[in-house]
Amino acid sequence: MTIIFDHSYARDLPGTYLRVTPDPAPAPRLLILNEALARDLGLDLDPGQAEAWFSGAALPPGADPIAQAYAGHQFGGFSPQLGDGRAHLLGEVISPDGRRFDIQLKGSGRTPFSRGGDGKAAVGPMLREYLISEFMAAVGVPTTRSLAVVATGEEIWRETKLPGAVLARVAASHLRVGTFQFFAARGDQARVRALADHAIARHYPDIAQADRPALALLDAVIAAQARLVAEWMGLGFVHGVMNTDNMAISGETIDYGPCAFMEGYAPGTVFSSIDHQGRYAYANQPLILGWNLARLAETLVPLIDPDQDRAIEIANDRLSGIAGRYRAEWLSVMRRKLGLVGEEAGDAALADDLLAALAGADWTLTFRRLADEAALRPLFDDFRTMEAWLPRWRARAGEGAAERLARANPAVIPRNHKVEEALAAATAGDMAPFHALLAAVQHPFVEAEPYMLPAPSGFGSYITYCGT
Ligand code: AMP
Ligand code: MG
């Protein structure tokens, strides 16, 4: 089997990347291969090839590995040079249905963008990205995908010695807000323009003929990212590092680091060990969405109109529309989660009032059980506000609500205690709990008791770590 690679990024955008070779893994061992995804991509991989090609042990024929340059605002501060410090883009494949995807290795060694880092990744975090991205795909939220995780046979140092691994990641592209920022910050308008053209051709071909393509691109990314963050909010997903280098122009969820799913509803939920200010807390994500898109708009201003003042005025007008646009997307997610058909004026208040009534109840199970009061009650310490809310919801939702709830709301999410249990076992060499959990989150609408229940009270508050 061969992979037929194309290299449109490298071809279209000289000067935006460096040619680099992945480190050869000394003793690769395939931990997991996503055969269904491989099929969708038209790849008929055998495990031996996957093990060699997706660990860096051997380069697949036709691969032309590069590290892409990008910058980014990290926790609000600008880093003019980040780039792929531990990732190698092997190339692009065209799926049988004509879509183009990047195949990238992550954790595959140092590059000129590594700064102080070792270029490596550990088994736990790479399997974590695999698991959570596959869950996102199963619930229909735009996301990068995971094709394989291969243990390298190397030990790497984090707080302790850990087994190393490489993730093979599949993405519509790896263009980030930070990719535009890298060149805009250097005053390299020609490359910003080339990036915009590439992004339009690749992700938003319908706007190629727009009067102002750069403005149409801004509009398209606003729409895609607003929809994405609304979906995250519906799932209780906290990305954890919404830096501008982790926001994809395609509107896919990318870079699963210290992310996790909220269990009990609490707007201030933060999991990342380094997010002391709660910048990327659950309820702050829509605000950060707007903040990040403002950074993208700044890079596009010179392309929007030759008259700077006019360009800024136009861009600001778009930015001021983001909050309303997000709210509309969120309301549409909530209508679905509440099993509502059509649109009525009171829907926003109904959704807002549910949030006010939740008071720490399990986010996921509440929606799942709305139509079953006996099952719903035990989720609440204090059910009084819900008692008043439920009749309003029943009157609005009407016939067939229970079936709609079951289709719209996952029963199983990657619960933190289950994720930790599976990753700890995998790190110690036992993949069985990971496979079982993965099977459950890949069929998230099927009730699977041990994976549905919130963390036992002894689990405590969950902390996730960056620099994984
Ligand atoms: P992330 O927090 O994974 O989104 O990464 C932020 C930046 O740090 C990117 O430029 C990464 O390539 C880089 N980086 C993260 N971990 C490492 C590592 N172990 N070695 C080298 N660079 C890294
Ligand atoms: Mg990143």
JSON list of C-alpha atoms in Angstrom, two decimals, residues 159-243:
[
{"chain": "A", "resi": 159, "resn": "GLU", "atom": "CA", "xyz": [7.81, 15.42, 35.81]},
{"chain": "A", "resi": 160, "resn": "THR", "atom": "CA", "xyz": [8.91, 11.83, 35.62]},
{"chain": "A", "resi": 161, "resn": "LYS", "atom": "CA", "xyz": [10.13, 9.37, 32.99]},
{"chain": "A", "resi": 162, "resn": "LEU", "atom": "CA", "xyz": [7.35, 8.45, 30.53]},
{"chain": "A", "resi": 163, "resn": "PRO", "atom": "CA", "xyz": [7.03, 6.28, 27.43]},
{"chain": "A", "resi": 164, "resn": "GLY", "atom": "CA", "xyz": [7.20, 8.38, 24.26]},
{"chain": "A", "resi": 165, "resn": "ALA", "atom": "CA", "xyz": [4.66, 8.27, 21.44]},
{"chain": "A", "resi": 166, "resn": "VAL", "atom": "CA", "xyz": [3.78, 9.85, 18.12]},
{"chain": "A", "resi": 167, "resn": "LEU", "atom": "CA", "xyz": [0.24, 10.75, 17.06]},
{"chain": "A", "resi": 168, "resn": "ALA", "atom": "CA", "xyz": [-0.67, 10.76, 13.36]},
{"chain": "A", "resi": 169, "resn": "ARG", "atom": "CA", "xyz": [-3.17, 13.58, 13.04]},
{"chain": "A", "resi": 170, "resn": "VAL", "atom": "CA", "xyz": [-5.53, 14.28, 10.18]},
{"chain": "A", "resi": 171, "resn": "ALA", "atom": "CA", "xyz": [-6.77, 17.84, 9.68]},
{"chain": "A", "resi": 172, "resn": "ALA", "atom": "CA", "xyz": [-8.57, 19.82, 7.01]},
{"chain": "A", "resi": 173, "resn": "SER", "atom": "CA", "xyz": [-5.44, 21.95, 7.33]},
{"chain": "A", "resi": 174, "resn": "HIS", "atom": "CA", "xyz": [-3.15, 23.21, 10.04]},
{"chain": "A", "resi": 175, "resn": "LEU", "atom": "CA", "xyz": [-3.69, 26.88, 9.19]},
{"chain": "A", "resi": 176, "resn": "ARG", "atom": "CA", "xyz": [-4.18, 28.76, 12.43]},
{"chain": "A", "resi": 177, "resn": "VAL", "atom": "CA", "xyz": [-4.99, 32.34, 13.36]},
{"chain": "A", "resi": 178, "resn": "GLY", "atom": "CA", "xyz": [-1.35, 32.36, 14.47]},
{"chain": "A", "resi": 179, "resn": "THR", "atom": "CA", "xyz": [-0.16, 31.43, 10.97]},
{"chain": "A", "resi": 180, "resn": "PHE", "atom": "CA", "xyz": [-1.51, 34.77, 9.72]},
{"chain": "A", "resi": 181, "resn": "GLN", "atom": "CA", "xyz": [-0.07, 36.55, 12.74]},
{"chain": "A", "resi": 182, "resn": "PHE", "atom": "CA", "xyz": [3.44, 35.23, 12.05]},
{"chain": "A", "resi": 183, "resn": "PHE", "atom": "CA", "xyz": [3.64, 37.05, 8.72]},
{"chain": "A", "resi": 184, "resn": "ALA", "atom": "CA", "xyz": [1.51, 40.07, 9.62]},
{"chain": "A", "resi": 185, "resn": "ALA", "atom": "CA", "xyz": [3.81, 40.78, 12.58]},
{"chain": "A", "resi": 186, "resn": "ARG", "atom": "CA", "xyz": [6.75, 40.85, 10.18]},
{"chain": "A", "resi": 187, "resn": "GLY", "atom": "CA", "xyz": [4.96, 43.19, 7.82]},
{"chain": "A", "resi": 188, "resn": "ASP", "atom": "CA", "xyz": [5.02, 40.49, 5.14]},
{"chain": "A", "resi": 189, "resn": "GLN", "atom": "CA", "xyz": [1.75, 41.38, 3.43]},
{"chain": "A", "resi": 190, "resn": "ALA", "atom": "CA", "xyz": [2.49, 39.30, 0.36]},
{"chain": "A", "resi": 191, "resn": "ARG", "atom": "CA", "xyz": [2.57, 36.14, 2.45]},
{"chain": "A", "resi": 192, "resn": "VAL", "atom": "CA", "xyz": [-0.55, 37.10, 4.40]},
{"chain": "A", "resi": 193, "resn": "ARG", "atom": "CA", "xyz": [-2.27, 37.49, 1.05]},
{"chain": "A", "resi": 194, "resn": "ALA", "atom": "CA", "xyz": [-0.94, 34.14, -0.17]},
{"chain": "A", "resi": 195, "resn": "LEU", "atom": "CA", "xyz": [-2.15, 32.49, 3.05]},
{"chain": "A", "resi": 196, "resn": "ALA", "atom": "CA", "xyz": [-5.58, 34.04, 2.61]},
{"chain": "A", "resi": 197, "resn": "ASP", "atom": "CA", "xyz": [-5.76, 32.78, -0.99]},
{"chain": "A", "resi": 198, "resn": "HIS", "atom": "CA", "xyz": [-4.69, 29.30, 0.11]},
{"chain": "A", "resi": 199, "resn": "ALA", "atom": "CA", "xyz": [-7.22, 29.26, 2.98]},
{"chain": "A", "resi": 200, "resn": "ILE", "atom": "CA", "xyz": [-10.02, 30.37, 0.68]},
{"chain": "A", "resi": 201, "resn": "ALA", "atom": "CA", "xyz": [-9.21, 27.82, -2.00]},
{"chain": "A", "resi": 202, "resn": "ARG", "atom": "CA", "xyz": [-8.96, 25.09, 0.56]},
{"chain": "A", "resi": 203, "resn": "HIS", "atom": "CA", "xyz": [-11.75, 25.81, 3.02]},
{"chain": "A", "resi": 204, "resn": "TYR", "atom": "CA", "xyz": [-14.11, 28.38, 1.58]},
{"chain": "A", "resi": 205, "resn": "PRO", "atom": "CA", "xyz": [-13.97, 28.06, -2.23]},
{"chain": "A", "resi": 206, "resn": "ASP", "atom": "CA", "xyz": [-17.40, 29.68, -2.59]},
{"chain": "A", "resi": 207, "resn": "ILE", "atom": "CA", "xyz": [-15.99, 33.07, -1.60]},
{"chain": "A", "resi": 208, "resn": "ALA", "atom": "CA", "xyz": [-13.14, 33.12, -4.12]},
{"chain": "A", "resi": 209, "resn": "GLN", "atom": "CA", "xyz": [-15.17, 35.45, -6.35]},
{"chain": "A", "resi": 210, "resn": "ALA", "atom": "CA", "xyz": [-16.22, 37.83, -3.54]},
{"chain": "A", "resi": 211, "resn": "ASP", "atom": "CA", "xyz": [-15.60, 41.56, -4.03]},
{"chain": "A", "resi": 212, "resn": "ARG", "atom": "CA", "xyz": [-13.38, 41.61, -0.99]},
{"chain": "A", "resi": 213, "resn": "PRO", "atom": "CA", "xyz": [-12.04, 38.05, -0.56]},
{"chain": "A", "resi": 214, "resn": "ALA", "atom": "CA", "xyz": [-10.12, 38.86, 2.65]},
{"chain": "A", "resi": 215, "resn": "LEU", "atom": "CA", "xyz": [-13.27, 40.24, 4.23]},
{"chain": "A", "resi": 216, "resn": "ALA", "atom": "CA", "xyz": [-15.26, 37.25, 3.05]},
{"chain": "A", "resi": 217, "resn": "LEU", "atom": "CA", "xyz": [-12.60, 35.03, 4.63]},
{"chain": "A", "resi": 218, "resn": "LEU", "atom": "CA", "xyz": [-12.95, 36.89, 7.93]},
{"chain": "A", "resi": 219, "resn": "ASP", "atom": "CA", "xyz": [-16.73, 36.43, 7.75]},
{"chain": "A", "resi": 220, "resn": "ALA", "atom": "CA", "xyz": [-16.34, 32.73, 6.99]},
{"chain": "A", "resi": 221, "resn": "VAL", "atom": "CA", "xyz": [-13.94, 32.11, 9.86]},
{"chain": "A", "resi": 222, "resn": "ILE", "atom": "CA", "xyz": [-16.17, 34.08, 12.24]},
{"chain": "A", "resi": 223, "resn": "ALA", "atom": "CA", "xyz": [-19.10, 31.89, 11.20]},
{"chain": "A", "resi": 224, "resn": "ALA", "atom": "CA", "xyz": [-17.14, 28.62, 11.48]},
{"chain": "A", "resi": 225, "resn": "GLN", "atom": "CA", "xyz": [-15.52, 29.38, 14.83]},
{"chain": "A", "resi": 226, "resn": "ALA", "atom": "CA", "xyz": [-18.72, 30.79, 16.37]},
{"chain": "A", "resi": 227, "resn": "ARG", "atom": "CA", "xyz": [-20.51, 27.58, 15.43]},
{"chain": "A", "resi": 228, "resn": "LEU", "atom": "CA", "xyz": [-17.62, 25.53, 16.83]},
{"chain": "A", "resi": 229, "resn": "VAL", "atom": "CA", "xyz": [-17.51, 27.26, 20.20]},
{"chain": "A", "resi": 230, "resn": "ALA", "atom": "CA", "xyz": [-21.31, 27.02, 20.50]},
{"chain": "A", "resi": 231, "resn": "GLU", "atom": "CA", "xyz": [-20.96, 23.25, 20.00]},
{"chain": "A", "resi": 232, "resn": "TRP", "atom": "CA", "xyz": [-18.23, 23.10, 22.64]},
{"chain": "A", "resi": 233, "resn": "MET", "atom": "CA", "xyz": [-20.49, 24.91, 25.08]},
{"chain": "A", "resi": 234, "resn": "GLY", "atom": "CA", "xyz": [-23.28, 22.46, 24.37]},
{"chain": "A", "resi": 235, "resn": "LEU", "atom": "CA", "xyz": [-20.99, 19.57, 25.28]},
{"chain": "A", "resi": 236, "resn": "GLY", "atom": "CA", "xyz": [-19.54, 21.24, 28.37]},
{"chain": "A", "resi": 237, "resn": "PHE", "atom": "CA", "xyz": [-16.14, 21.13, 26.65]},
{"chain": "A", "resi": 238, "resn": "VAL", "atom": "CA", "xyz": [-13.35, 23.30, 28.02]},
{"chain": "A", "resi": 239, "resn": "HIS", "atom": "CA", "xyz": [-10.55, 23.54, 25.43]},
{"chain": "A", "resi": 240, "resn": "GLY", "atom": "CA", "xyz": [-8.13, 24.87, 27.98]},
{"chain": "A", "resi": 241, "resn": "VAL", "atom": "CA", "xyz": [-5.64, 26.66, 25.68]},
{"chain": "A", "resi": 242, "resn": "MET", "atom": "CA", "xyz": [-7.58, 28.88, 23.30]},
{"chain": "A", "resi": 243, "resn": "ASN", "atom": "CA", "xyz": [-4.41, 30.67, 22.28]}
]
